Amino acid sequence: MASRSPVKPPEGARTCPGFEALLDAVAATGRDLDGDELEELRSFGEEAAIGGTTLRALVVHHLSRTRAAWPAGTAGSDRVLAAVQRAVEALCEGYERAEQLAVRRQEAARREFIDDLLYGSGEPGLLAERAERLGLRFSHAHAVAVADGPVPYAEVDAVPRLVERAVTGRFGERSILLTTKDGRLICIAPGDQRQVLTYFAKQAHAATDGGRAAIGRPHPGAGGVVHSYEEALRALELAGRLDLEDPVLYAADLLVYPVLTRDRQAMADLVRTTLGPLLKARGGPEPHLETLAVYFDSGCVTTQAARRLSLSVRALTYRLERIHLLTGSDPADPRHRYALQTAVIGARILGWPAHKA
């Protein structure tokens, strides 16, 4: 194959050794590229990617070299064109192979970091170095928001990607880590950027079609991220047990509940002693527990509680009187109200009476 004028490679391009000789052999013999030659081209494409050559530069340069070495007036033109096509495809396959491997390694490293961070494992110094590569600086306090929905989510699913685009589109990517863990959506952000976590929670609520989100308190260091994450998880669990309707919950607003249940045996005793007599009620204790919960949630306003329960005020008043008669505690009496309300909260957290306290 007669060569024309030399071709200056584009800036950053790398040259595959023996490329013109390969085309000469194809033109002279009419043979196709064999498997070893194609694999050599793939390997060169892989090396070019690792060396920083762009795919565009790689392809343009080799097409330019082909034009410079074009066989003028020979019968091998079609075969050379076919060889060029296969050669370029092999180069690109090798390049893409390297890119896919790099992406998989990055994803694996990111997932390993997230697991180590949220499980509280890993050497603190190395964890801090890995965190900085993802934009987190443990010298600052961080807070964690957790959202769940009707189904578990993985990072590649549409819902997490939709939420991530919304958050990064508004606040950028720096210092914010969005991921999934155990099927839930996770957002880690600096503790002084509460607006990021609130926006994430609202976007997650909308994207999950009504799912609930909780935000932990800010805490310093890698251990602080774990602490905030666990607070958010506990808030979600409490919301489920207490039937809290708020789409976005703040762990700071729910601190009273862990305090109340810190001594579970004492809480169980309170539930049994205060609410145990309701087990004798006709129809079981559940209607009376619901009545008390709604009554207290309504600020002990009878008309509002009756409306929420779809009862007349008279029917609600009768139920409250029955509760007073059975338990000896009057929900309308401030002296009895606190113990009754605490017992109702404890019953909901402990799952009483389905799970005997």
XYZ file of C-alpha atoms in Angstrom:
357
model
C 0.000 0.000 0.000
C 1.613 3.262 -1.105
C 1.683 5.875 1.583
C 0.755 9.491 0.940
C 1.988 12.451 2.978
C 2.618 11.779 6.704
C -0.291 12.463 9.054
C 0.209 14.602 12.126
C -1.725 13.011 14.995
C -4.307 15.190 16.796
C -3.204 16.581 20.138
C -3.411 13.864 22.786
C -3.824 11.047 20.223
C -1.790 7.856 20.428
C -0.656 5.804 17.446
C -1.327 2.081 17.139
C 1.964 0.441 16.046
C 1.827 -1.359 12.703
C -1.557 0.029 11.664
C -0.459 0.862 8.079
C 1.342 -2.499 7.777
C -1.866 -4.220 8.809
C -3.809 -2.410 6.074
C -1.059 -3.231 3.539
C -1.369 -6.940 4.372
C -5.141 -6.890 3.956
C -4.879 -5.046 0.619
C -2.202 -7.399 -0.701
C -3.754 -10.712 0.334
C -7.482 -9.922 0.555
C -7.707 -11.624 3.923
C -9.723 -10.431 6.904
C -8.340 -9.385 10.291
C -7.774 -12.392 12.519
C -8.685 -12.714 16.180
C -5.204 -11.914 17.505
C -5.015 -8.717 15.445
C -8.454 -7.580 16.635
C -7.537 -8.293 20.266
C -4.297 -6.313 19.817
C -6.379 -3.362 18.609
C -8.767 -3.729 21.556
C -5.822 -3.757 23.960
C -4.399 -0.643 22.333
C -7.807 1.076 22.656
C -7.880 0.103 26.326
C -4.362 1.473 26.884
C -5.278 4.688 25.070
C -8.230 5.231 27.406
C -6.057 4.646 30.477
C -3.454 7.038 29.037
C -6.007 9.835 28.709
C -6.652 9.803 24.935
C -10.225 10.704 24.093
C -12.236 8.306 21.957
C -12.784 11.060 19.387
C -9.038 11.673 19.032
C -8.366 7.952 18.757
C -10.904 7.402 15.979
C -10.098 10.575 13.993
C -6.386 9.860 14.042
C -6.717 6.316 12.764
C -9.155 7.327 10.042
C -6.694 10.045 8.986
C -3.898 7.484 8.816
C -6.139 5.272 6.696
C -6.814 8.083 4.223
C -3.095 8.879 4.003
C -2.299 5.251 3.183
C -5.232 4.699 0.799
C -4.449 2.171 -1.988
C -4.716 4.206 -5.181
C -6.065 2.262 -8.174
C -6.001 -1.192 -6.559
C -8.691 -3.812 -6.397
C -8.336 -4.071 -2.637
C -10.182 -0.881 -1.727
C -13.374 -2.569 -0.532
C -11.444 -5.012 1.604
C -9.417 -2.197 3.141
C -12.588 -0.261 3.964
C -14.041 -3.349 5.644
C -10.810 -3.817 7.577
C -10.868 -0.175 8.655
C -14.411 -0.539 9.908
C -13.611 -3.638 11.937
C -10.383 -2.114 13.228
C -12.145 1.047 14.421
C -14.888 -1.036 16.048
C -12.258 -3.090 17.868
C -10.447 0.058 19.034
C -13.692 1.480 20.386
C -14.657 -1.804 22.048
C -11.349 -1.850 23.906
C -11.796 1.786 24.903
C -15.320 1.154 26.171
C -14.148 -1.980 27.973
C -11.689 0.122 29.956
C -14.339 2.749 30.686
C -16.836 0.137 31.901
C -14.215 -1.430 34.146
C -13.365 2.001 35.599
C -17.058 2.741 36.230
C -17.572 -0.629 37.934
C -14.541 -0.031 40.128
C -15.779 3.436 41.068
C -19.252 2.114 41.855
C -17.828 -0.717 43.953
C -15.539 1.686 45.856
C -18.428 4.127 46.425
C -20.737 1.363 47.660
C -18.024 -0.026 49.955
C -17.442 3.463 51.376
C -21.175 4.011 51.985
C -21.480 0.640 53.731
C -18.425 1.327 55.900
C -19.685 4.824 56.714
C -23.282 3.978 57.611
C -22.353 0.790 59.467
C -19.715 2.684 61.437
C -16.901 0.358 60.279
C -13.568 1.138 58.700
C -10.455 2.915 59.961
C -11.370 6.563 60.724
C -8.381 8.127 58.946
C -8.888 6.157 55.735
C -12.631 6.740 55.935
C -12.032 10.491 56.089
C -9.727 10.348 53.034
C -12.294 8.399 51.040
C -15.030 10.792 52.151
C -13.115 13.817 50.854
C -12.967 12.253 47.384
C -16.778 12.247 47.477
C -17.019 15.811 48.780
C -17.580 15.105 52.502
C -15.336 16.722 55.103
C -15.638 15.120 58.511
C -14.158 18.206 60.143
C -17.703 19.601 59.703
C -20.919 18.272 61.218
C -23.226 16.356 58.893
C -26.848 15.325 58.995
C -28.615 12.496 57.204
C -32.062 12.297 55.653
C -33.649 8.910 54.963
C -36.732 8.310 52.817
C -38.680 5.145 52.149
C -41.439 4.306 49.733
C -43.796 1.512 48.775
C -40.959 -0.572 47.241
C -37.199 -0.923 47.851
C -34.935 1.206 45.648
C -31.445 0.771 44.184
C -29.233 3.602 42.934
C -29.888 2.729 39.280
C -33.688 2.905 39.656
C -35.702 5.784 38.200
C -36.891 7.217 41.532
C -33.414 7.750 43.087
C -32.138 9.245 39.819
C -35.118 11.605 39.655
C -34.532 12.801 43.231
C -30.773 13.150 42.639
C -31.313 15.275 39.524
C -33.695 17.547 41.437
C -31.310 18.023 44.391
C -28.082 18.457 42.415
C -29.866 20.663 39.888
C -30.729 23.079 42.676
C -27.744 22.832 45.023
C -24.959 21.280 42.915
C -23.036 18.136 43.815
C -20.338 19.474 46.127
C -20.590 18.348 49.763
C -23.778 16.354 49.107
C -23.853 12.558 48.897
C -26.978 10.890 47.525
C -27.306 7.126 47.580
C -29.509 4.198 48.593
C -29.206 1.809 51.510
C -31.386 -1.203 52.333
C -33.936 -0.041 49.768
C -34.213 3.507 51.153
C -33.082 6.820 49.672
C -30.255 8.525 51.576
C -28.956 12.098 51.523
C -25.901 13.209 53.530
C -25.242 16.943 53.688
C -23.414 19.466 55.904
C -25.307 20.082 59.110
C -25.661 23.804 58.426
C -27.424 23.128 55.108
C -30.765 22.006 56.450
C -32.471 23.354 53.334
C -30.730 20.649 51.261
C -32.073 17.846 53.447
C -35.558 19.360 53.594
C -35.638 19.743 49.817
C -34.419 16.149 49.391
C -37.128 14.915 51.779
C -39.873 16.759 49.896
C -38.607 15.547 46.522
C -38.411 11.971 47.830
C -41.954 12.243 49.232
C -43.214 13.303 45.812
C -41.118 10.837 43.774
C -42.110 7.854 45.935
C -45.766 8.785 45.554
C -46.322 9.673 49.196
C -43.400 7.975 50.935
C -42.184 9.300 54.270
C -38.814 10.933 55.016
C -36.972 11.635 58.264
C -34.016 13.910 59.013
C -31.491 13.212 61.757
C -29.718 15.867 63.791
C -26.261 17.207 62.774
C -23.286 15.526 64.477
C -19.518 15.895 63.906
C -17.167 13.332 62.411
C -17.744 10.014 60.671
C -19.428 8.680 63.799
C -21.754 11.668 63.649
C -22.972 10.589 60.216
C -23.814 7.155 61.633
C -25.563 8.757 64.624
C -27.662 11.023 62.411
C -28.501 8.118 60.084
C -29.684 5.975 63.003
C -31.770 8.871 64.347
C -33.494 9.203 60.984
C -34.169 5.442 60.873
C -35.648 5.514 64.386
C -37.824 8.468 63.416
C -39.198 6.502 60.456
C -39.878 3.515 62.680
C -41.648 5.681 65.273
C -43.711 7.344 62.562
C -44.909 3.950 61.412
C -45.805 2.792 64.916
C -47.467 6.059 65.913
C -49.223 6.614 62.561
C -47.702 10.070 62.280
C -49.035 11.783 59.173
C -46.211 14.287 58.566
C -44.432 13.533 55.251
C -41.170 14.961 56.642
C -40.125 14.157 60.210
C -37.306 15.692 62.227
C -35.545 13.532 64.811
C -35.093 16.607 67.001
C -38.889 16.900 67.288
C -39.274 13.260 68.349
C -36.687 13.072 71.129
C -39.384 12.626 73.769
C -40.305 9.187 72.400
C -36.895 7.513 72.873
C -36.836 9.025 76.368
C -40.231 7.528 77.151
C -39.229 4.081 75.908
C -35.667 3.963 77.187
C -36.857 1.786 80.068
C -39.088 -0.596 78.119
C -39.982 -2.647 81.178
C -41.233 0.429 83.029
C -43.209 1.485 79.955
C -44.703 -2.010 79.633
C -45.745 -1.897 83.290
C -47.404 1.496 82.748
C -49.290 0.204 79.711
C -50.515 -2.920 81.504
C -51.507 -1.057 84.657
C -53.172 1.928 82.976
C -54.737 0.371 79.883
C -55.029 -3.289 80.877
C -58.677 -2.893 82.010
C -59.616 -1.988 78.419
C -59.061 -5.643 77.504
C -62.438 -6.320 79.169
C -64.262 -3.788 76.992
C -66.874 -5.032 74.550
C -65.256 -5.191 71.115
C -61.768 -5.228 72.608
C -59.420 -2.377 73.525
C -58.600 -1.134 69.992
C -61.573 1.258 69.510
C -60.870 2.852 72.901
C -57.134 3.150 72.164
C -57.923 4.841 68.854
C -60.352 7.179 70.611
C -57.728 8.183 73.174
C -55.011 8.646 70.528
C -57.179 10.885 68.353
C -58.514 12.789 71.373
C -54.998 13.594 72.601
C -53.735 14.353 69.061
C -56.634 16.821 68.713
C -55.502 18.733 71.791
C -58.351 17.225 73.850
C -60.858 19.220 71.788
C -63.967 17.039 71.729
C -65.542 18.442 68.549
C -62.343 18.080 66.535
C -61.700 14.535 67.796
C -65.307 13.512 67.039
C -64.969 14.847 63.481
C -61.729 12.943 62.890
C -63.314 9.745 64.212
C -66.531 10.306 62.213
C -68.518 10.226 65.451
C -71.046 12.557 67.011
C -69.841 14.548 69.998
C -72.286 12.599 72.119
C -70.883 9.243 70.964
C -67.329 10.403 71.630
C -68.264 11.652 75.088
C -69.825 8.265 75.845
C -66.606 6.478 74.839
C -64.523 8.749 77.065
C -66.858 8.022 79.947
C -66.533 4.280 79.347
C -62.729 4.626 79.384
C -62.990 6.497 82.687
C -65.228 3.815 84.116
C -63.001 0.930 82.996
C -59.579 2.387 83.819
C -60.396 4.732 86.660
C -58.604 7.523 84.759
C -60.522 10.451 83.281
C -59.043 11.616 79.927
C -60.556 15.052 80.477
C -58.917 15.462 83.898
C -55.444 17.060 83.659
C -54.381 15.012 86.734
C -54.998 11.757 84.822
C -54.279 12.941 81.285
C -50.494 12.709 81.274
C -50.355 9.101 82.496
C -53.078 8.073 80.048
C -51.438 9.802 77.093
C -48.010 8.358 77.931
C -49.536 4.897 78.221
C -51.245 5.297 74.835
C -47.946 6.349 73.241
C -46.233 3.373 74.882
C -48.939 1.007 73.627
C -48.474 2.199 70.061
C -44.693 1.903 70.244
C -44.797 -1.534 71.881
C -47.572 -2.782 69.610
C -49.904 -3.497 72.533
C -52.217 -5.389 72.771
C -51.232 -7.422 69.672
C -47.810 -7.863 71.309
C -48.403 -8.249 75.005
C -46.435 -5.684 77.000
